[in-house]
CSV table of N, CA, C and O in Angstrom, one decimal:
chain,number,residue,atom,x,y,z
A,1,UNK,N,-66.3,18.3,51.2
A,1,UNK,CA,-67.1,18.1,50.0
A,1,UNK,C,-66.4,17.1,49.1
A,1,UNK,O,-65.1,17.1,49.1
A,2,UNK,N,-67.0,16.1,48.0
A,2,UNK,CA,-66.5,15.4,46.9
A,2,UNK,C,-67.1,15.7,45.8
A,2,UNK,O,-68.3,15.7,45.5
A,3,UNK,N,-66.1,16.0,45.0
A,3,UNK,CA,-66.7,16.4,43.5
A,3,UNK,C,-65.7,15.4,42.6
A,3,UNK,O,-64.6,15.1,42.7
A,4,UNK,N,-66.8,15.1,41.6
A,4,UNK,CA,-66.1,14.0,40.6
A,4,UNK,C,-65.2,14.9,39.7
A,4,UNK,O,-65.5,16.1,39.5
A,5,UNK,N,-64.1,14.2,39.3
A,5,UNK,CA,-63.3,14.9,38.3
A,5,UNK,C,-63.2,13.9,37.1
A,5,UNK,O,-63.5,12.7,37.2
A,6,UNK,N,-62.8,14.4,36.1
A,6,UNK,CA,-61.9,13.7,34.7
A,6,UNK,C,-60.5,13.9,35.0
A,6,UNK,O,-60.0,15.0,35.1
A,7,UNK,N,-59.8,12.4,35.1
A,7,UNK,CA,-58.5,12.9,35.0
A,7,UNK,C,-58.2,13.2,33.8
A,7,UNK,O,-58.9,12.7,32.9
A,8,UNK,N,-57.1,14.1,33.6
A,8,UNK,CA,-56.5,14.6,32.2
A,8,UNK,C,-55.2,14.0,31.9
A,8,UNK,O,-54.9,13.4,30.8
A,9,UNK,N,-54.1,14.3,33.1
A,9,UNK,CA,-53.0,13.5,33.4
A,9,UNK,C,-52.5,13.2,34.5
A,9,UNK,O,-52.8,13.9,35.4
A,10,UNK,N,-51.8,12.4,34.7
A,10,UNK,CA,-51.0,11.8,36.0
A,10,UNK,C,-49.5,11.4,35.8
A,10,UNK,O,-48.8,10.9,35.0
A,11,UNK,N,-49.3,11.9,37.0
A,11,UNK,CA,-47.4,11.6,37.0
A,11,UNK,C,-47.1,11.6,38.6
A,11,UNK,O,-47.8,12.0,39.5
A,12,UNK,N,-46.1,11.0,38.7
A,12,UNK,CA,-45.6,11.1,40.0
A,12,UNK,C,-45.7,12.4,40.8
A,12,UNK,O,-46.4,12.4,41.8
A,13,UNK,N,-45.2,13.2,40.4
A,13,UNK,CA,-45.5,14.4,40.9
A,13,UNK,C,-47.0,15.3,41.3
A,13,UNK,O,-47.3,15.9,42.4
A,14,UNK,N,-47.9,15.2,40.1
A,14,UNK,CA,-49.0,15.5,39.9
A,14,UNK,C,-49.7,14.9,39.1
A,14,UNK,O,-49.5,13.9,38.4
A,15,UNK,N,-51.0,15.7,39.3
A,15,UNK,CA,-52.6,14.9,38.6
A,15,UNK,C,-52.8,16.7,37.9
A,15,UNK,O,-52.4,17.7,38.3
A,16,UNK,N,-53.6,16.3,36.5
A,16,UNK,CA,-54.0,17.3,36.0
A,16,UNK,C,-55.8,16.8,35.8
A,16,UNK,O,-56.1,15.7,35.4
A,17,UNK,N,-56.4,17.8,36.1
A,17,UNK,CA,-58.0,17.0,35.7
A,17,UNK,C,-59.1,18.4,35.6
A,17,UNK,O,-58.9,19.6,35.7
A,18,UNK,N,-59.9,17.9,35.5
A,18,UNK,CA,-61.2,18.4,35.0
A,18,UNK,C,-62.1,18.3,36.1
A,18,UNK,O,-62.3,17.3,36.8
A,19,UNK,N,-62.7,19.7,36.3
A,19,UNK,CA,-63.8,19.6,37.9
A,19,UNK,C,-64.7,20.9,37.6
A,19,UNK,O,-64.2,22.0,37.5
A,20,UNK,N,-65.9,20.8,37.5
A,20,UNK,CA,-67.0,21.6,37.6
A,20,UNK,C,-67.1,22.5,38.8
A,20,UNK,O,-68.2,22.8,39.0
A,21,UNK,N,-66.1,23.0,39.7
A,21,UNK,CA,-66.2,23.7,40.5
A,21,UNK,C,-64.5,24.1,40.5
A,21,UNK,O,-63.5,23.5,40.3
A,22,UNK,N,-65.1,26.0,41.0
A,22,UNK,CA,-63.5,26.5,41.2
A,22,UNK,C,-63.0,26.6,42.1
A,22,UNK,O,-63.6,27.0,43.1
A,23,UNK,N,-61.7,26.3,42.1
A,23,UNK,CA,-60.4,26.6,43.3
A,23,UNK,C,-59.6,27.2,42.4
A,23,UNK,O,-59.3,27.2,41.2
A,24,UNK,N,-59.2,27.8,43.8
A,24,UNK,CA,-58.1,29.0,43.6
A,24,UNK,C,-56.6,28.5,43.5
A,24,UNK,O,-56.3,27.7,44.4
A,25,UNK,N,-55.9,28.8,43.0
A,25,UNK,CA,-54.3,28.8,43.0
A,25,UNK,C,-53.5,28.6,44.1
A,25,UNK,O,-53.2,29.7,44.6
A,26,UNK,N,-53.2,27.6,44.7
A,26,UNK,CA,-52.7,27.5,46.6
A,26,UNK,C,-53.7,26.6,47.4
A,26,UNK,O,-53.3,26.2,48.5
A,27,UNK,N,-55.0,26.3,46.9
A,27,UNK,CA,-55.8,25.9,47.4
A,27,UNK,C,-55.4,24.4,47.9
A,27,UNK,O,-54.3,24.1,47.3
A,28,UNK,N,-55.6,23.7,48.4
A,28,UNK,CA,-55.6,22.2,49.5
A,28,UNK,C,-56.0,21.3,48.9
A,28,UNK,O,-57.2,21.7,49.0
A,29,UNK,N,-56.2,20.2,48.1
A,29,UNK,CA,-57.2,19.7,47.7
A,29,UNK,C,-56.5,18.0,47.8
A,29,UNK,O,-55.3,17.7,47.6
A,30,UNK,N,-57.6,17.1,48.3
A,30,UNK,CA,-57.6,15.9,48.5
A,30,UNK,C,-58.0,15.0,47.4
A,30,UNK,O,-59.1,15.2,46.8
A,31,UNK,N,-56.7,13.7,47.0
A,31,UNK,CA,-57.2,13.4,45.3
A,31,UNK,C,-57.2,11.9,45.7
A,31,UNK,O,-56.1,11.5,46.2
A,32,UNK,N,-58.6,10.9,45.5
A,32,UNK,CA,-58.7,9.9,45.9
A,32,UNK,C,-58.5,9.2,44.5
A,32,UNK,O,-59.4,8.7,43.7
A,33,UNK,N,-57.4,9.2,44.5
A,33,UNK,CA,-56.7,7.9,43.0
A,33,UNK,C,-57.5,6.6,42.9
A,33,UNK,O,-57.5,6.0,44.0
A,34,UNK,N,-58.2,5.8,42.1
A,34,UNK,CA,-58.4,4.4,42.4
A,34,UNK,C,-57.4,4.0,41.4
A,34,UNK,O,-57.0,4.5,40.4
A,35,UNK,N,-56.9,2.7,42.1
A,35,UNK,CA,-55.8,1.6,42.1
A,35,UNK,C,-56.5,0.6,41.2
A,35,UNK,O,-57.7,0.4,41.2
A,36,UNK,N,-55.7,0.0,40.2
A,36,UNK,CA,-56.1,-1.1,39.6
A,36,UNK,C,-56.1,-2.7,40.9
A,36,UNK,O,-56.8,-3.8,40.7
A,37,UNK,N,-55.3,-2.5,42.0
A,37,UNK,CA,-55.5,-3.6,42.7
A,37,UNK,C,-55.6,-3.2,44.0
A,37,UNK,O,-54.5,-2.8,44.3
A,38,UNK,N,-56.6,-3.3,45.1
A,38,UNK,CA,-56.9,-2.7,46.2
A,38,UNK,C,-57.8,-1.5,46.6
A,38,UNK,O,-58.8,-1.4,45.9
A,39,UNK,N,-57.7,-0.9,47.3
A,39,UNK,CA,-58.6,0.2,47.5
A,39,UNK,C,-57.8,1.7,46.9
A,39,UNK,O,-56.6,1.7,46.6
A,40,UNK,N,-58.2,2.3,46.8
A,40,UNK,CA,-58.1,4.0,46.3
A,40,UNK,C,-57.0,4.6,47.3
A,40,UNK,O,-56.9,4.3,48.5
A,41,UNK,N,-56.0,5.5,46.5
A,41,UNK,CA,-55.1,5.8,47.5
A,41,UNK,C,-55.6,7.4,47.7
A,41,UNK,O,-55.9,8.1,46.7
A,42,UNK,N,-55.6,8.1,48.9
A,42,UNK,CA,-55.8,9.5,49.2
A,42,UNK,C,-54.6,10.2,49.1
A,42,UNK,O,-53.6,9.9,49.8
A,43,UNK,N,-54.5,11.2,48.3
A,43,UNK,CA,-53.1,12.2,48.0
A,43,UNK,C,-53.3,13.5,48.6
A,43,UNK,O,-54.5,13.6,48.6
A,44,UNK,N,-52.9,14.3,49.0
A,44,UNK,CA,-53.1,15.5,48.8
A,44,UNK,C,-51.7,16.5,47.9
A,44,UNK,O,-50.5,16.3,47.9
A,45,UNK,N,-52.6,17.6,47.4
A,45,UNK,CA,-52.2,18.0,47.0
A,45,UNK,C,-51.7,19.7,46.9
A,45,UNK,O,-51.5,20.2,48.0
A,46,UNK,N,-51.7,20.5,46.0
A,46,UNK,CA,-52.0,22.0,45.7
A,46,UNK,C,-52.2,22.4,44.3
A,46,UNK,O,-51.6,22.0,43.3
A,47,UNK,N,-53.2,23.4,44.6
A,47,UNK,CA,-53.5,23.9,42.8
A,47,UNK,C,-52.5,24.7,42.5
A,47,UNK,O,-52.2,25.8,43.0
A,48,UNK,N,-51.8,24.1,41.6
A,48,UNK,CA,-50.7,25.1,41.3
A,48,UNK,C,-51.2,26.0,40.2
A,48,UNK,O,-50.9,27.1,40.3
A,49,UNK,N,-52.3,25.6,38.8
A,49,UNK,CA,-52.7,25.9,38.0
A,49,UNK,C,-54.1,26.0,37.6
A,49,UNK,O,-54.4,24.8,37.4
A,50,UNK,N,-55.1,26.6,37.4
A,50,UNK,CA,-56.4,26.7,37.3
A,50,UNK,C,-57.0,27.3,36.0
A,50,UNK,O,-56.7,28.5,36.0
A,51,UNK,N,-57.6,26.9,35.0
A,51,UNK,CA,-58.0,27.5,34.0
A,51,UNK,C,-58.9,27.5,33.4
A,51,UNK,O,-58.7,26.5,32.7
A,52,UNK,N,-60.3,28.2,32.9
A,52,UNK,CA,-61.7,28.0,32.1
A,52,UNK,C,-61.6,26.9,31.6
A,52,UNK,O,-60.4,26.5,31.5
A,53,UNK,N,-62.7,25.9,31.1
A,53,UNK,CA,-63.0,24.6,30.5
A,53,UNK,C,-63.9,25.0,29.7
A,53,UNK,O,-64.2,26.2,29.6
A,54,UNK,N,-64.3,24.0,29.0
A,54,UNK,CA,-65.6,24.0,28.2
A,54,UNK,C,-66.9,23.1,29.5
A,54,UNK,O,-66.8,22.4,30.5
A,55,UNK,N,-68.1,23.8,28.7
A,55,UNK,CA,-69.1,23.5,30.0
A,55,UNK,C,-69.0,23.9,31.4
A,55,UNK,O,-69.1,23.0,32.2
A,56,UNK,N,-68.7,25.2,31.9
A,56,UNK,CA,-68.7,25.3,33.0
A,56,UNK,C,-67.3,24.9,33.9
A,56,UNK,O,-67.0,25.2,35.1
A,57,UNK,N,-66.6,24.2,33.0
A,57,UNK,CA,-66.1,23.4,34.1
A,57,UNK,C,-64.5,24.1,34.1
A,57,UNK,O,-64.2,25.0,33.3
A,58,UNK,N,-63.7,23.5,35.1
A,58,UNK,CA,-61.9,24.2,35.1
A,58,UNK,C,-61.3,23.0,35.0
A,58,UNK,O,-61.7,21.8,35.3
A,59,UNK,N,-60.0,23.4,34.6
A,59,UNK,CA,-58.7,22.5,34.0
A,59,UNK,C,-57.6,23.4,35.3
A,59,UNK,O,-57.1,24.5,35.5
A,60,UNK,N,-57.7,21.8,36.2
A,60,UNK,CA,-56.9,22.2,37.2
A,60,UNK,C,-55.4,21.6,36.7
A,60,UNK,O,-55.3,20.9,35.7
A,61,UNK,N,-54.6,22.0,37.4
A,61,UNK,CA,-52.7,21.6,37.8
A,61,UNK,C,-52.7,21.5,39.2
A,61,UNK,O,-52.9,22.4,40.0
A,62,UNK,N,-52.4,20.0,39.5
A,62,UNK,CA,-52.0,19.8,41.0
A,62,UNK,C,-50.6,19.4,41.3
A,62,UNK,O,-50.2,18.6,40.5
A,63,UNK,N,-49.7,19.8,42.3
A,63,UNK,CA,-48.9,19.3,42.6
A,63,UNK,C,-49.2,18.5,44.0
A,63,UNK,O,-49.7,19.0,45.0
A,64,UNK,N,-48.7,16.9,43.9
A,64,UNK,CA,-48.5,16.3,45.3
A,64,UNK,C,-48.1,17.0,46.4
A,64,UNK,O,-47.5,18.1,46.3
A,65,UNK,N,-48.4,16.4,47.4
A,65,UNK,CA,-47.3,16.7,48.9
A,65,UNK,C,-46.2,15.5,48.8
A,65,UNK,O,-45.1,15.7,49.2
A,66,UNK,N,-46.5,14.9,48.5
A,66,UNK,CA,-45.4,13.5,48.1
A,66,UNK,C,-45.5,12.5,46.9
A,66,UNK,O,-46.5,11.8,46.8
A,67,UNK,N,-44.5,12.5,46.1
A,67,UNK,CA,-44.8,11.9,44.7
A,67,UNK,C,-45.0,10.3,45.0
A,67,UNK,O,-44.6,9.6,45.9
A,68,UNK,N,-45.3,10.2,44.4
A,68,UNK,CA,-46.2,8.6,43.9
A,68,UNK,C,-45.0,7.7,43.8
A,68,UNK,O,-44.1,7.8,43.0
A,69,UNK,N,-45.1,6.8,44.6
A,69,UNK,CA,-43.7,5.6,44.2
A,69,UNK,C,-44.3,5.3,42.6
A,69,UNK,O,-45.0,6.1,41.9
A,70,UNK,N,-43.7,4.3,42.3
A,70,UNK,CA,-43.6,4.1,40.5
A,70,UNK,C,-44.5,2.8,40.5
A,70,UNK,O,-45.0,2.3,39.5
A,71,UNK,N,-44.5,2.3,41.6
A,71,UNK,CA,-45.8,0.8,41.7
A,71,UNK,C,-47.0,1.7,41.8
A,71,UNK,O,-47.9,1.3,41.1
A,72,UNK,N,-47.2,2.7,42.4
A,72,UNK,CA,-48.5,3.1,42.7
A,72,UNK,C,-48.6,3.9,41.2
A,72,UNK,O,-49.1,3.3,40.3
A,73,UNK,N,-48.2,5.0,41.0
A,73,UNK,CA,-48.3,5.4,39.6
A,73,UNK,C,-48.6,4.2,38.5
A,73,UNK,O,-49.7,4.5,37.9
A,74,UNK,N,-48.0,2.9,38.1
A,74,UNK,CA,-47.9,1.9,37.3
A,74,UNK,C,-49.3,1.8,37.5
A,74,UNK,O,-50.1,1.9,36.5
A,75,UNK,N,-49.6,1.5,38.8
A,75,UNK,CA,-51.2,0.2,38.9
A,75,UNK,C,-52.3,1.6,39.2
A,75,UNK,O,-53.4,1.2,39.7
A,76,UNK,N,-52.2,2.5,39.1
A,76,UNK,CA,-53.3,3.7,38.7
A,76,UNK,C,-53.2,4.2,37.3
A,76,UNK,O,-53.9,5.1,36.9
A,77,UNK,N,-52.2,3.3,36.5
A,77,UNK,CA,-52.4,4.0,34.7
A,77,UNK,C,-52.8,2.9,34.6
A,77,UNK,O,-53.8,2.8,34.0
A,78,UNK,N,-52.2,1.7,35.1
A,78,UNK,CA,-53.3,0.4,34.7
A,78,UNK,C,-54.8,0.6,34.7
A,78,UNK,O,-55.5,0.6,33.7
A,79,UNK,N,-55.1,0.7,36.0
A,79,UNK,CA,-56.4,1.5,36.5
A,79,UNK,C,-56.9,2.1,34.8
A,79,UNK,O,-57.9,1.6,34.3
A,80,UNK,N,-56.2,3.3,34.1
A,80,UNK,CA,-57.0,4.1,33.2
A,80,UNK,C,-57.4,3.3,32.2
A,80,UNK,O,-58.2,3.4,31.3
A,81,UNK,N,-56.5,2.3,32.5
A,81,UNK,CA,-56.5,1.2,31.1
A,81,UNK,C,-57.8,0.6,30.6
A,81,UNK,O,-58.2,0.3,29.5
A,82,UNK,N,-58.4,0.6,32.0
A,82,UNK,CA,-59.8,-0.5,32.0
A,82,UNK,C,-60.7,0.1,31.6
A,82,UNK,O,-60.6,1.3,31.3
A,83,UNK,N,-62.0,-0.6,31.4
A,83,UNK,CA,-63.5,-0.2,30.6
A,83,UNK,C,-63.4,0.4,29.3
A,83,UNK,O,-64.4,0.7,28.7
């Protein structure tokens, strides 16, 4: 399945975001980052943290399987930079 999220934050280690569907704490979850130059990078991850939103929605905590070099982190906050 793909479900759109809001990201909230990002760091090498993890992504924190916003998603209209629940997962559980341990759960698996695949995070397709878009890059300010090239194509979208695929991460995976784990819910470390899950919590009520406003509208339906949850305020996840993910940790990587492997942290983000500091180019790829750099040119995905670039990425937030835009529009």
């Amino acid at each position: 399945e793909w479900w759109p999220v809001t990201l909230q934050d990002l760091s090498a280690g993890g992504v924190g975001f916003l998603l209209a569907r629940r997962y559980e704490v341990g759960a698996m979850l695949s995070v397709e980052l878009p890059l300010a130059s090239g194509p979208p990078l695929t991460l995976s991850g784990r819910v470390v943290r899950v919590t009520p939103a406003e509208f339906g929605h949850w305020s996840y905590g993910c940790v990587f399987d492997r942290p983000l070099s500091q180019q790829a982190l750099d040119d995905a906050v670039g990425r937030r930079g835009e529009g």
